[in-house]
Coordinates of C-alpha atoms in Angstrom, one line a residue:
M1 CA -10.5 38.2 -20.3
L2 CA -11.8 34.6 -21.2
T3 CA -14.3 34.7 -23.9
V4 CA -16.9 32.1 -21.9
G5 CA -16.4 34.3 -18.1
L6 CA -19.0 36.7 -17.0
E7 CA -17.2 40.3 -18.1
A8 CA -16.3 43.0 -15.2
G9 CA -19.9 44.2 -14.0
E10 CA -22.1 41.7 -16.2
P11 CA -25.3 42.0 -14.5
M12 CA -26.2 38.6 -12.6
Q13 CA -29.3 37.6 -14.4
A14 CA -26.4 36.6 -16.9
R15 CA -24.6 35.0 -15.2
Y16 CA -24.4 31.2 -16.5
N17 CA -26.2 28.4 -15.0
V18 CA -24.3 24.8 -14.2
V19 CA -25.6 21.6 -14.1
I20 CA -23.3 18.6 -12.6
M21 CA -24.8 15.2 -13.9
M22 CA -23.4 12.7 -12.1
S23 CA -24.0 8.8 -12.6
D24 CA -23.2 5.6 -10.1
D25 CA -20.5 3.3 -11.7
H26 CA -20.8 4.0 -14.9
G27 CA -17.7 2.8 -17.3
R28 CA -16.6 4.7 -20.5
E29 CA -16.7 1.5 -21.9
A30 CA -21.0 1.2 -21.9
L31 CA -21.6 4.5 -23.6
G32 CA -22.3 5.0 -27.8
C33 CA -19.8 8.1 -27.4
Y34 CA -17.0 5.8 -26.8
G35 CA -17.5 4.5 -28.6
N36 CA -19.8 1.3 -27.7
P37 CA -22.3 0.2 -30.6
V38 CA -25.3 -2.0 -28.4
V39 CA -25.5 0.1 -25.2
Q40 CA -28.6 2.9 -25.7
T41 CA -27.4 6.3 -25.0
P42 CA -28.4 8.8 -27.3
N43 CA -29.0 11.3 -25.3
L44 CA -25.6 11.7 -24.4
D45 CA -24.5 10.9 -27.7
R46 CA -26.7 14.3 -28.7
L47 CA -24.8 16.0 -25.6
A48 CA -21.6 14.9 -27.1
D49 CA -22.1 16.0 -31.0
A50 CA -22.9 20.0 -28.8
G51 CA -20.3 20.0 -26.3
I52 CA -16.1 18.4 -26.0
R53 CA -16.0 14.9 -25.4
F54 CA -12.5 13.8 -23.2
D55 CA -10.7 11.0 -23.8
N56 CA -8.2 11.4 -20.9
A57 CA -10.6 12.1 -18.2
F58 CA -10.3 10.5 -14.7
C59 CA -11.5 10.3 -11.2
T60 CA -9.6 10.6 -8.4
S61 CA -10.8 7.4 -5.5
A62 CA -12.9 5.1 -7.7
S63 CA -15.1 5.1 -5.0
C64 CA -18.7 6.8 -4.7
A65 CA -18.4 8.8 -1.9
A66 CA -14.5 9.9 -1.8
S67 CA -14.6 10.9 -6.1
R68 CA -17.8 12.7 -5.2
S69 CA -15.9 14.6 -2.8
A70 CA -13.0 15.8 -4.9
V71 CA -15.4 16.9 -7.7
L72 CA -17.1 19.4 -4.6
T73 CA -14.0 20.5 -3.3
G74 CA -11.2 20.6 -5.8
L75 CA -8.9 18.4 -3.4
H76 CA -7.9 14.6 -2.9
N77 CA -10.3 12.7 -1.0
H78 CA -7.0 12.5 1.4
A79 CA -6.9 16.2 2.1
N80 CA -10.6 16.7 2.3
G81 CA -11.5 14.0 4.8
T82 CA -13.9 12.4 3.0
F83 CA -11.3 9.1 2.8
G84 CA -14.3 6.5 2.5
H85 CA -18.4 6.3 2.5
T86 CA -20.4 8.6 4.2
H87 CA -23.5 6.6 4.9
S88 CA -24.2 4.0 7.9
Y89 CA -21.7 3.0 10.0
H90 CA -18.6 3.9 6.8
H91 CA -19.8 7.8 8.9
F92 CA -16.2 9.3 7.2
S93 CA -16.9 12.8 6.7
S94 CA -15.2 15.9 5.0
Y95 CA -13.6 18.2 7.5
E96 CA -15.9 21.4 8.7
S97 CA -13.0 23.6 7.3
V98 CA -13.7 22.6 3.8
Q99 CA -14.9 25.3 1.4
S100 CA -17.0 22.7 -1.0
L101 CA -18.5 24.0 -4.1
P102 CA -22.3 24.7 -3.8
A103 CA -21.7 27.0 -1.1
M104 CA -19.2 29.0 -2.5
L105 CA -21.7 29.4 -6.0
S106 CA -23.9 30.1 -3.0
E107 CA -22.0 33.2 -1.8
A108 CA -21.9 34.0 -5.2
G109 CA -25.2 34.4 -5.4
Y110 CA -26.6 31.0 -6.4
R111 CA -29.6 29.2 -6.3
T112 CA -28.4 25.6 -5.7
G113 CA -29.9 22.4 -5.3
R114 CA -29.9 18.8 -5.5
V115 CA -32.0 16.1 -6.4
G116 CA -30.5 11.7 -6.5
K117 CA -27.8 10.1 -4.5
R118 CA -26.5 12.6 -2.0
H119 CA -23.4 10.4 -0.9
Y120 CA -21.4 13.3 0.9
A121 CA -21.3 14.6 4.6
P122 CA -21.7 16.6 6.7
E123 CA -24.7 18.7 5.5
S124 CA -23.3 21.7 7.3
V125 CA -20.2 21.5 4.7
Y126 CA -22.1 20.9 1.6
P127 CA -25.2 23.2 1.5
F128 CA -27.9 23.4 -1.0
D129 CA -30.8 25.7 -0.6
Y130 CA -33.2 23.3 -2.6
G131 CA -33.0 19.3 -1.7
M132 CA -35.2 16.0 -2.8
E133 CA -35.3 13.5 -0.3
E134 CA -32.3 11.0 -1.4
R135 CA -34.7 8.0 -2.3
E136 CA -37.2 9.8 -3.7
F137 CA -37.6 8.5 -7.3
D138 CA -34.7 6.2 -6.3
R139 CA -34.1 4.6 -9.9
D140 CA -36.9 7.0 -12.0
D141 CA -34.7 9.2 -13.3
V142 CA -36.9 10.9 -15.8
A143 CA -39.2 11.2 -13.1
A144 CA -35.9 12.8 -11.2
S145 CA -35.5 15.4 -14.3
E146 CA -39.1 16.2 -14.6
S147 CA -39.3 17.2 -10.1
C148 CA -35.6 19.6 -10.9
R149 CA -38.6 21.6 -13.4
E150 CA -39.4 24.6 -11.3
F151 CA -36.2 25.0 -9.2
I152 CA -34.9 25.1 -13.0
A153 CA -37.8 27.7 -14.3
E154 CA -37.1 30.6 -11.6
E155 CA -35.5 33.6 -11.8
G156 CA -31.2 34.2 -11.2
P157 CA -28.2 31.3 -12.5
F158 CA -28.6 28.2 -10.0
F159 CA -26.1 25.3 -9.7
L160 CA -28.8 21.9 -10.3
Y161 CA -26.1 18.8 -8.9
W162 CA -28.3 15.6 -10.4
C163 CA -27.9 12.5 -9.1
S164 CA -28.9 9.2 -10.6
F165 CA -28.5 5.8 -8.6
N166 CA -28.4 3.9 -12.0
P167 CA -26.3 1.7 -13.3
H168 CA -25.0 0.8 -8.6
R169 CA -26.1 -2.5 -8.4
D170 CA -29.2 -2.6 -6.2
G171 CA -29.2 -5.9 -3.6
R172 CA -31.9 -7.7 -5.7
I173 CA -31.2 -10.5 -8.1
V174 CA -32.9 -11.5 -11.2
A175 CA -34.5 -15.2 -9.8
S176 CA -35.7 -15.9 -13.1
N177 CA -32.6 -16.5 -14.7
P178 CA -30.3 -19.0 -14.4
H179 CA -26.7 -16.8 -14.2
Q180 CA -28.7 -15.6 -11.4
P181 CA -27.3 -12.0 -12.4
N182 CA -27.7 -8.6 -9.9
S183 CA -30.6 -6.7 -11.6
F184 CA -28.8 -3.1 -11.3
G185 CA -31.8 -1.6 -10.0
N186 CA -34.0 -2.2 -13.1
P187 CA -37.9 -2.5 -12.6
E188 CA -39.9 -5.6 -13.0
S189 CA -42.4 -2.7 -15.1
S190 CA -41.1 0.1 -16.2
F191 CA -42.1 3.6 -14.8
A192 CA -45.4 5.6 -15.9
G193 CA -43.9 8.1 -18.4
D194 CA -40.7 5.7 -19.3
Q195 CA -39.7 2.5 -20.9
E196 CA -37.6 -0.1 -20.0
Y197 CA -35.2 -0.8 -22.8
V198 CA -34.2 -4.8 -22.8
F199 CA -31.6 -6.0 -24.1
S200 CA -29.7 -9.4 -24.9
E201 CA -26.8 -11.5 -23.3
E202 CA -25.8 -12.5 -26.6
E203 CA -25.6 -8.7 -28.0
V204 CA -23.5 -7.1 -24.8
I205 CA -19.9 -6.3 -25.6
V206 CA -17.5 -7.7 -22.8
P207 CA -14.5 -5.6 -22.0
S208 CA -11.3 -6.9 -22.0
F209 CA -11.0 -6.4 -17.8
L210 CA -14.3 -8.9 -17.9
S211 CA -13.9 -12.6 -18.5
D212 CA -16.9 -13.8 -21.3
T213 CA -18.3 -15.9 -19.4
P214 CA -22.6 -16.2 -19.3
E215 CA -22.9 -14.5 -16.2
V216 CA -20.9 -11.5 -16.8
R217 CA -23.0 -11.4 -20.1
A218 CA -26.2 -12.0 -18.0
E219 CA -24.7 -8.8 -15.8
L220 CA -23.6 -6.4 -18.1
A221 CA -27.4 -7.2 -20.0
Q222 CA -29.3 -6.1 -17.0
Y223 CA -25.8 -2.5 -16.5
Y224 CA -27.1 -2.2 -20.0
Q225 CA -30.8 -1.6 -19.2
S226 CA -29.6 0.6 -16.0
I227 CA -27.8 2.7 -18.4
A228 CA -30.8 3.1 -21.0
R229 CA -33.2 4.4 -18.4
L230 CA -30.0 6.9 -17.3
D231 CA -30.1 8.5 -19.9
R232 CA -33.6 8.9 -20.7
G233 CA -33.7 11.1 -17.7
I234 CA -30.4 12.3 -18.9
G235 CA -32.6 13.3 -21.9
R236 CA -35.4 15.2 -20.0
L237 CA -33.2 16.9 -17.6
I238 CA -31.8 18.4 -20.7
Q239 CA -35.0 18.7 -22.8
I240 CA -36.6 20.8 -19.9
L241 CA -33.9 22.8 -19.5
K242 CA -34.1 23.6 -22.9
E243 CA -38.4 24.2 -22.9
E244 CA -37.8 26.9 -19.7
G245 CA -35.0 28.7 -22.0
K246 CA -32.1 28.2 -20.0
Y247 CA -30.3 25.5 -22.3
D248 CA -28.0 27.7 -24.3
N249 CA -27.4 29.7 -20.6
T250 CA -25.7 26.5 -18.8
L251 CA -22.7 24.3 -18.3
I252 CA -23.5 21.0 -19.0
I253 CA -21.4 18.1 -17.1
Y254 CA -22.3 14.7 -17.2
M255 CA -19.4 12.5 -15.7
A256 CA -19.1 9.5 -13.2
D257 CA -18.3 8.6 -9.7
N258 CA -16.0 5.7 -11.0
G259 CA -16.0 2.8 -13.0
A260 CA -18.7 -0.3 -13.9
A261 CA -19.5 -2.5 -10.5
F262 CA -17.7 -5.2 -12.0
P263 CA -14.0 -6.7 -10.1
G264 CA -11.0 -5.0 -12.0
S265 CA -13.0 -1.5 -12.6
K266 CA -14.7 0.0 -9.4
T267 CA -12.9 0.3 -6.5
T268 CA -9.5 -0.9 -8.2
L269 CA -7.6 2.0 -9.9
Y270 CA -7.0 0.7 -13.1
D271 CA -7.6 2.5 -16.1
A272 CA -11.2 0.4 -15.4
G273 CA -12.1 2.3 -12.5
M274 CA -10.9 5.8 -13.0
Q275 CA -10.0 6.7 -17.1
L276 CA -14.0 7.7 -17.4
A277 CA -16.1 10.1 -19.8
L278 CA -16.8 13.8 -18.9
I279 CA -18.7 15.5 -22.1
V280 CA -19.2 19.2 -21.3
K281 CA -21.7 21.3 -23.4
A282 CA -20.5 24.8 -22.4
P283 CA -22.7 28.3 -23.3
L284 CA -21.1 29.9 -25.9
S285 CA -18.6 27.8 -27.0
K286 CA -18.0 26.6 -30.5
R287 CA -16.0 23.7 -30.3
Q288 CA -18.8 21.5 -30.8
G289 CA -18.5 17.6 -31.7
E290 CA -15.1 17.8 -30.2
V291 CA -12.7 15.9 -28.7
S292 CA -9.9 16.3 -26.1
E293 CA -6.7 14.7 -25.5
E294 CA -5.8 16.4 -21.9
L295 CA -5.3 15.1 -18.9
I296 CA -8.4 16.0 -16.7
S297 CA -9.2 15.2 -13.0
W298 CA -12.0 15.0 -10.9
V299 CA -9.9 17.5 -8.7
D300 CA -10.6 20.7 -11.6
I301 CA -14.3 20.1 -11.7
T302 CA -14.5 22.5 -9.3
P303 CA -12.4 25.5 -10.0
T304 CA -13.4 25.2 -13.7
I305 CA -17.3 25.8 -12.8
L306 CA -15.9 29.1 -10.5
D307 CA -13.6 30.1 -13.2
L308 CA -16.8 30.4 -15.2
T309 CA -19.5 31.6 -12.9
N310 CA -16.5 33.7 -11.2
A311 CA -17.4 32.9 -8.2
T312 CA -13.1 31.9 -7.0
P313 CA -13.1 32.7 -3.2
R314 CA -9.8 34.7 -2.8
D315 CA -8.7 32.7 -0.1
V316 CA -9.3 29.5 -1.3
S317 CA -6.9 27.2 -3.4
F318 CA -7.3 24.0 -5.1
H319 CA -5.2 20.6 -5.9
G320 CA -7.0 21.4 -9.8
Q321 CA -7.1 23.6 -12.2
S322 CA -9.7 25.6 -14.3
F323 CA -9.8 23.5 -17.8
L324 CA -12.2 26.4 -18.6
P325 CA -9.6 27.2 -21.4
L326 CA -10.4 24.2 -23.3
L327 CA -14.0 25.0 -23.4
Q328 CA -13.0 27.9 -26.0
E329 CA -13.4 28.7 -29.7
A330 CA -9.7 28.2 -29.8
P331 CA -8.0 24.2 -28.3
E332 CA -5.5 26.0 -25.8
S333 CA -3.6 22.9 -23.4
L334 CA -3.0 22.9 -20.1
G335 CA 0.4 22.0 -20.4
R336 CA 0.3 19.0 -17.7
D337 CA 2.1 15.7 -18.4
M338 CA 0.1 13.6 -15.1
I339 CA -2.6 13.6 -13.0
Y340 CA -2.9 12.2 -9.5
A341 CA -5.6 10.0 -7.9
S342 CA -5.8 8.7 -4.4
H343 CA -8.1 6.4 -2.7
T344 CA -7.5 4.6 0.9
F345 CA -10.8 3.1 2.0
H346 CA -14.3 2.0 0.2
E347 CA -16.5 0.5 2.9
I348 CA -14.7 0.6 6.5
T349 CA -13.9 -2.2 6.4
N350 CA -12.5 -2.4 2.7
Y351 CA -8.9 -0.2 3.6
Y352 CA -6.7 -0.6 0.8
P353 CA -4.5 2.9 0.4
M354 CA -3.2 3.7 -3.6
R355 CA -1.7 6.4 -4.6
V356 CA -0.9 7.0 -8.8
L357 CA 0.9 8.8 -11.1
R358 CA -0.8 9.0 -14.5
S359 CA 0.3 9.9 -17.8
H360 CA -0.3 9.7 -20.9
Q361 CA 1.6 6.6 -21.6
Y362 CA 2.5 5.1 -18.2
K363 CA 0.9 4.5 -14.3
F364 CA 2.6 4.0 -12.0
I365 CA 0.4 3.0 -8.9
W366 CA 2.4 2.4 -5.1
N367 CA 0.3 0.0 -3.0
V368 CA 1.0 1.2 0.4
A369 CA -0.6 -1.7 2.5
Y370 CA 0.7 -4.5 -0.4
Q371 CA 0.8 -6.9 2.3
L372 CA -2.3 -7.2 2.5
P373 CA -4.7 -9.2 0.0
Y374 CA -6.6 -6.7 -1.8
P375 CA -10.1 -6.6 -0.5
F376 CA -13.6 -7.0 -2.0
A377 CA -16.6 -4.4 -2.1
S378 CA -19.0 -6.5 -0.8
D379 CA -21.4 -6.3 -3.3
L380 CA -18.5 -7.1 -6.3
W381 CA -17.8 -10.3 -3.7
D382 CA -21.3 -11.2 -4.2
S383 CA -21.3 -10.8 -7.8
A384 CA -22.6 -13.4 -10.0
S385 CA -19.6 -12.3 -12.1
W386 CA -17.2 -13.0 -9.2
K387 CA -18.9 -16.5 -8.1
A388 CA -18.5 -18.6 -11.8
V389 CA -14.9 -17.0 -11.3
R390 CA -14.7 -18.4 -7.1
R391 CA -16.6 -21.5 -8.1
D392 CA -14.5 -23.3 -11.1
Q393 CA -11.4 -21.8 -9.7
S394 CA -10.5 -19.9 -12.7
E395 CA -6.9 -18.3 -13.2
Y396 CA -7.8 -15.2 -14.7
F397 CA -10.7 -13.0 -14.8
G398 CA -11.0 -10.9 -18.1
A399 CA -6.9 -10.1 -19.1
R400 CA -5.4 -10.0 -15.4
K401 CA -4.7 -13.1 -13.5
V402 CA -6.8 -13.6 -10.3
A403 CA -3.2 -14.3 -8.0
D404 CA -1.9 -10.9 -9.2
Y405 CA -5.5 -9.3 -8.9
K406 CA -6.5 -10.2 -4.8
Q407 CA -2.0 -9.6 -4.3
R408 CA -0.5 -6.9 -5.2
A409 CA 3.4 -5.8 -5.8
Q410 CA 4.6 -2.6 -4.2
F411 CA 4.9 -0.9 -7.3
E412 CA 3.3 -1.5 -10.5
L413 CA 4.2 0.0 -13.9
Y414 CA 2.1 -0.2 -16.4
D415 CA 3.7 1.1 -20.4
L416 CA -0.3 1.9 -21.4
E417 CA 0.6 2.4 -25.2
N418 CA 1.6 -1.7 -25.5
D419 CA -0.5 -2.8 -22.4
P420 CA -3.6 -1.2 -21.6
D421 CA -5.4 -4.0 -20.4
E422 CA -2.3 -3.2 -17.2
V423 CA -0.6 -6.6 -16.9
V424 CA 2.9 -6.5 -17.4
N425 CA 4.2 -5.0 -14.5
L426 CA 7.5 -3.6 -15.4
A427 CA 8.4 -2.0 -11.8
S428 CA 10.5 -5.0 -11.1
H429 CA 12.9 -5.0 -14.4
P430 CA 16.1 -3.4 -13.9
E431 CA 15.6 -1.5 -16.8
Y432 CA 12.8 0.5 -15.3
A433 CA 14.3 1.2 -11.9
E434 CA 14.8 4.9 -12.8
M435 CA 11.4 5.3 -14.0
V436 CA 10.8 3.5 -10.8
E437 CA 12.7 5.9 -8.5
F438 CA 11.3 9.3 -10.8
Y439 CA 7.7 8.5 -10.3
S440 CA 8.3 7.2 -6.0
K441 CA 10.3 10.8 -5.9
K442 CA 6.6 12.6 -8.0
L443 CA 4.1 10.5 -5.8
K444 CA 5.8 11.8 -2.3
E445 CA 6.2 15.2 -4.0
F446 CA 2.4 15.2 -4.5
Q447 CA 1.4 13.8 -1.2
T448 CA 3.6 16.3 0.2
E449 CA 2.3 19.2 -0.9
T450 CA -2.0 17.6 -0.9
M451 CA -1.1 17.3 3.0
D452 CA -1.4 13.6 2.4
P453 CA -1.4 11.9 5.8
W454 CA 0.1 8.5 3.9
V455 CA 3.0 10.4 3.5
H456 CA 4.9 9.2 6.3
K457 CA 4.7 5.5 4.7
W458 CA 7.5 6.3 2.9
E459 CA 9.9 6.5 5.6
Y460 CA 8.8 3.1 7.7
E461 CA 7.1 0.8 5.6

């Protein structure tokens, strides 16, 4: 029996609470505890000090709804049915037969609640007992957290799915700025009970997947401001857990759905888009302030939570595995040497299926529709950062050639130790032919095991 699990016969009131804090388009390059000294994330940094920071954690699809469906089901999106966005005319949704995390925890006696961005469908598959209107608080994360106080204070074990809209882009630009950056949801004046933190364009840190241009810096400053507000909301939620006496008995997970809303990150399965922050504070764990190098996938979240809460149904299986042993006092390896990712759509017009294998050292990408030019998400195409590339006819965006970003090879293979920016494609090099063949075989096996409809593309394309 795991030391942090529920012992047989333990009374219901002693069961552990669960909080998932999910941000929207937050790359790990913009977190203090992941090495950024400029962005203001003191509450997340303190959470990392109180728990475990995972350095090799990956979403399965760098697109909001598809990624979240994997988190809440333990299944890759090609198997749960959420191939892309759920809202508006995109209209993807999970199969009615899917068993989701809130449904399984509810069946096990948990109160379930959510606040903020919904981005799942249908609601019958993802039932929550308590839920605020999706845009009730919009970008005011402090108010969103405060709205959870009554739910947290009630008797009985609970699961809270707290989802911020920050730092996703919005539909506004900062007209007063000559570079016309997106506002990333930043208000013109501070929300009541909160205080905005503004960053200068000179102080931001430009990651290697972006170009150091005035437009990029202007947008990064807005992005940082949105992240700082996200962090303050998280700080208030943690404060409420402590004030209501629930903090010590609660599993707290911080994660993002995908990387930053910039070209080269969001919607791609390069590491900027899929290698994300994961911070976990587990009840009774003595692993505080530690860093894990284990490979973790977003399909692992549901089985881990069900393992901790002793709520795994007998008739369900997952593509992920529980990493609860890693949260114990003694580190224990999962024995995993690779993880997989699956992307098919973003918006309904953004069809570009990719299947990916990622080990500690190598990334292998199969671009199923490689004959097509890579499709842009509408917010990335219209960003000031990308408009500057089009205006200047730039040869490079960040470390990658624009031509290579827009038109991709069928197979991409990168040595991440020697090429962390993923720009030297080794797939066509004769000396890597056996590796390409081996990884292709592993991808086929993964697709077959997970009932991926796109597995047949190996046969006739």
